[in-house]
Amino acid sequence: MGKLATIARRAFLIGSAAVAGGVAFGVYKVKQVAPNPLLDDLPQGATALTPHVRIDGQGVTLITPRAEMGQGNHTTLAALVAEELDVAWDSIRVEHGPPGAAYYNRALVQHNVPFADLDHGNAAEAMRGALGVMAKLMPMQITGGSSSIEDLFDRMRIAGAAARFALVAAAAQKLGLPAAQLKTENGSVLAPDGRRLTYLELAPAAAAIDLPASPPLKPREQWRYLGKSMPRVDMVAKCTGTATFGIDVRLPDMVFATVRMNPAIGARLVSFDATAAKAMRGVLNVVDLRGGIAVIADNTWRAFQAAQAVQCNWAGPGYPASTTAMMDSIVASMSEENRDSRLRDDGSVDKSLAEGTRLEAEYRVPFLAHATMEPMNAVAFLHDGQLDIWAGVQNPTAARDQAAKIAGLDATKVRLHTTLMGGGFGRRLESDYVVQAVKLAVAMAGKPVKMTWRREEDMTLDFYRPAAVAHFRGTTAAKQVLALDVQVASPSVAESNLGRLGLPALGPDKLIIEGAFDQPYAIANYRATAYRTPAGRPVSYARSVGNSYNGFFIESFIDELAAQAGADPMNMRLALLSHEPSRKVLSAVAAKSGWGQQLAAGRGRGVAFHMCRGVPVAQVIEITTSKQGVKIDKVFVAVDVGTALDPRNIEAQQQSGVIFGLSAALYGEITFAKGAANQTNFDSYQVLRIQQAPQIVVEVLESGGTIRGVGETGVPPAAPALANAIFNATGKRIRELPLSKHIDFV
Amino acid sequence: MKLTVNGTSHEINVEPEMPLLWVLRDELDLPGTKFGCGIAQCGAYTVHVDGTAVRSCVTPVGSVSGVVTTIEGLGTPATLHAVQAAWVERQVAQCGYCQSGQIMSAAALLKTNPAPTDADIDEAMSGNLCRCGAYPRIRAAVHDAAKRIRGA
């Protein structure tokens, strides 16, 4: 326990939760194999050889433990199993698995060690190892942090190979032949004499065979699905309106509900009057949710109308309630007592800040909404002593456990069916909407309840990406950067989220400063300090988390230093990058974009580099300026994920990241009055539309290192590349997002 | 009142001011048409009335006099419409939530403009938001679909 306590003290927030979980379970459990969650609910005649392979009369179903929210992971995770299992691509079905300990996420927890992703020193690796063990014990089944592929690259191939081993062994028994003489092909085992046994007929016998823990895996040269652009398993359904998102789940006798909560999240509902609402057509019930109300009706629109007719008297929040007060508290937290971490302190920063030419700057970013296209919703059905839930969730184990608590049931009596989701971006790591639906299911026991938020609730009851402020000091001499000192203050999303999960949050929050301390720039005097703003309005994870603002901060200021030093911003970055794959992505994007070639008058280009989740990404953005404003013409992207499992999907994710990042760069901003957001829908919270979407050219590189995830990595460089392009074209340096507060866009 | 959707006539008993979207989704159990904003800002709700793209989330059902086509009536997984086929070929969808509306807007555009330019596409599709940023592939797929239709 001594060692664990030491780790707990040193571990960062998420690590501390993992360690606490590990201590509670006892280290002896580390070596135990988690039970196969599919066996709890296996239909008659079906076989589940591993937690990732179910075989029944319909064929082979591959079970993915991570949620599909657009990132394409169901396709790539299925390809990992299918590759080793040897099944035909057009024959497979893919399902999200139930919540289960076997589906723990090791990579996500390991990402939260207080070291840079490129730090492979003894201390960093030792803590990754310890936290990897703890992850297994927690267990957090989370989809997020670009972790799915890194986490499951080996595990899901092993699942496929182990299942294939058992199927071949079963065939060997039936045929009376040694397994070594048998081959597999597209879902069948073949004997040398031409006899063929399908996996379907072999599955029951295979279920009795002990699985090997580490079966041999195919070398890359033999891959037929991996490394190729596979047709997505969800594509046809999504193009024909037949894909079922949470909001589309329909059960017999279903009723429809919505909520209206205090828009100052967490503050009370003092009183309400539902007399008028109860008299409206189709209204079945009005439920006091504490902090808000819900209306249950026979149609979602009628529930919407009635909820608006309830007179609600809201209390104010106990935290700073206006944008100004919130920003002031962030700025005020840049003091010793709120110092959270100093994860980089290379050289002699104070000394070198006194030399050369000095530059100081303050940068700011606002709160941001996730604004998934599918508003929050959940279906809950309490019946026969059990609770069924259908919802799009990124943290199913947490959602299930909170639902069980609300319903007063043991977790084994809760079945959570994770649906496809119309965007996640971190929003669906929270379980608030699931908890609400469960409360309504309890109130309407025996009837399935579908609870749907209006867009107005979705936007105003969001746990936002927090605002952040950075103070920079830097010096240059002889076209070189002498010193870089970055201080970042922001509320802690990990503290806020873990608090809602009832988990401890000990130690500093690396996420505040990620993307600012860990960049592979060989600046001799480089210091990064994080300050944790005391908790205010609840906040949470959003796509690329701290990188989403630190990328803008660092890459804008590096550009400022280059300008001050009279150096080319591309060449200066290339000279500073100490990591070869990073240099390669930057060189690739320089070549592709024709960096250095003269642009026509009124045009400009900017570059940004960022390392996020161990993935180096470089972007060059070209713009045209006119009286009407800035037009974004073209974006060049180069990215290295180690090994590219599905190049076309990686391209899609980079384009997605760029446009997501540009939406925030141009327009994204939530402001507050009395604790409530002023932006309530897409008219006041603008995102990029097609006429503003630039051409995006993506080059995928493979350094062959650790395989990494790609869902977030395109986001951080977009805003600084654009701001740097604006500086290049106009000489105007914008140090605050959204940029549209300072310049017009076409 | 009567409402014809995807070739089937339905007798519905709702308030005339109920938006067409909620008649489709909750009364007729056609969930392919999505709810996104409720104020005609996102396009997820796009359907056709007599072949023209309509914002079903702000269209009172009582005002609908023509025949309604939803994504379910445009094509099926077995018999894809040319626009859907182009979408699949280009692997456009990510989360996919907005795609019913994107495809309905594109299909309506191509009925009146068989060879749209990028600017035509941007104008016709500007009411359809995609938070995943599939816009580059949407643009390419509309061009592909136009070729498919012209070649057919």
PDB file of C-alpha atoms in Angstrom, chain A residues 362-366 465 470 472 515 546-558 608-610 665 715-724 733-739:
ATOM      1  CA  GLU A 362      -2.152  38.135 -22.794  1.00  0.00           C
ATOM      2  CA  TYR A 363      -4.445  35.701 -24.612  1.00  0.00           C
ATOM      3  CA  ARG A 364      -8.065  34.790 -23.867  1.00  0.00           C
ATOM      4  CA  VAL A 365     -10.614  32.233 -24.994  1.00  0.00           C
ATOM      5  CA  PRO A 366     -14.292  32.064 -23.964  1.00  0.00           C
ATOM      6  CA  ARG A 465     -15.475  24.007 -22.288  1.00  0.00           C
ATOM      7  CA  ALA A 470      -2.710  32.889 -20.774  1.00  0.00           C
ATOM      8  CA  PHE A 472       3.225  34.975 -22.027  1.00  0.00           C
ATOM      9  CA  GLY A 515      -0.711  21.386 -25.127  1.00  0.00           C
ATOM     10  CA  GLY A 546      -6.876  21.834 -22.760  1.00  0.00           C
ATOM     11  CA  ASN A 547      -5.262  21.514 -26.187  1.00  0.00           C
ATOM     12  CA  SER A 548      -8.280  23.316 -27.650  1.00  0.00           C
ATOM     13  CA  TYR A 549      -7.080  26.584 -26.116  1.00  0.00           C
ATOM     14  CA  ASN A 550      -3.405  25.947 -25.408  1.00  0.00           C
ATOM     15  CA  GLY A 551      -2.864  25.230 -29.108  1.00  0.00           C
ATOM     16  CA  PHE A 552      -4.179  28.705 -29.915  1.00  0.00           C
ATOM     17  CA  PHE A 553      -2.142  30.316 -27.140  1.00  0.00           C
ATOM     18  CA  ILE A 554       1.230  28.698 -27.835  1.00  0.00           C
ATOM     19  CA  GLU A 555       1.117  28.683 -31.608  1.00  0.00           C
ATOM     20  CA  SER A 556       0.035  32.313 -31.785  1.00  0.00           C
ATOM     21  CA  PHE A 557       2.766  33.429 -29.403  1.00  0.00           C
ATOM     22  CA  ILE A 558       5.448  31.394 -31.207  1.00  0.00           C
ATOM     23  CA  ALA A 608       0.519  26.083 -36.775  1.00  0.00           C
ATOM     24  CA  PHE A 609       1.954  22.896 -35.357  1.00  0.00           C
ATOM     25  CA  HIS A 610       0.515  20.987 -32.426  1.00  0.00           C
ATOM     26  CA  ALA A 665     -12.142  30.269 -33.916  1.00  0.00           C
ATOM     27  CA  VAL A 715      -8.811  20.784 -33.695  1.00  0.00           C
ATOM     28  CA  PRO A 716      -5.995  22.661 -31.861  1.00  0.00           C
ATOM     29  CA  PRO A 717      -3.940  23.994 -34.808  1.00  0.00           C
ATOM     30  CA  ALA A 718      -6.907  25.430 -36.759  1.00  0.00           C
ATOM     31  CA  ALA A 719      -7.458  28.616 -34.741  1.00  0.00           C
ATOM     32  CA  PRO A 720      -3.784  29.640 -34.494  1.00  0.00           C
ATOM     33  CA  ALA A 721      -3.092  28.832 -38.161  1.00  0.00           C
ATOM     34  CA  LEU A 722      -5.993  31.129 -39.077  1.00  0.00           C
ATOM     35  CA  ALA A 723      -4.963  33.885 -36.648  1.00  0.00           C
ATOM     36  CA  ASN A 724      -1.411  33.665 -37.985  1.00  0.00           C
ATOM     37  CA  ARG A 733      -2.486  40.227 -34.264  1.00  0.00           C
ATOM     38  CA  ILE A 734      -5.655  38.940 -32.616  1.00  0.00           C
ATOM     39  CA  ARG A 735      -5.129  37.502 -29.146  1.00  0.00           C
ATOM     40  CA  GLU A 736      -8.694  36.607 -28.288  1.00  0.00           C
ATOM     41  CA  LEU A 737     -11.273  34.130 -29.588  1.00  0.00           C
ATOM     42  CA  PRO A 738     -13.670  34.267 -31.251  1.00  0.00           C
ATOM     43  CA  LEU A 739     -11.831  36.134 -33.990  1.00  0.00           C
TER      44      LEU A 739
END
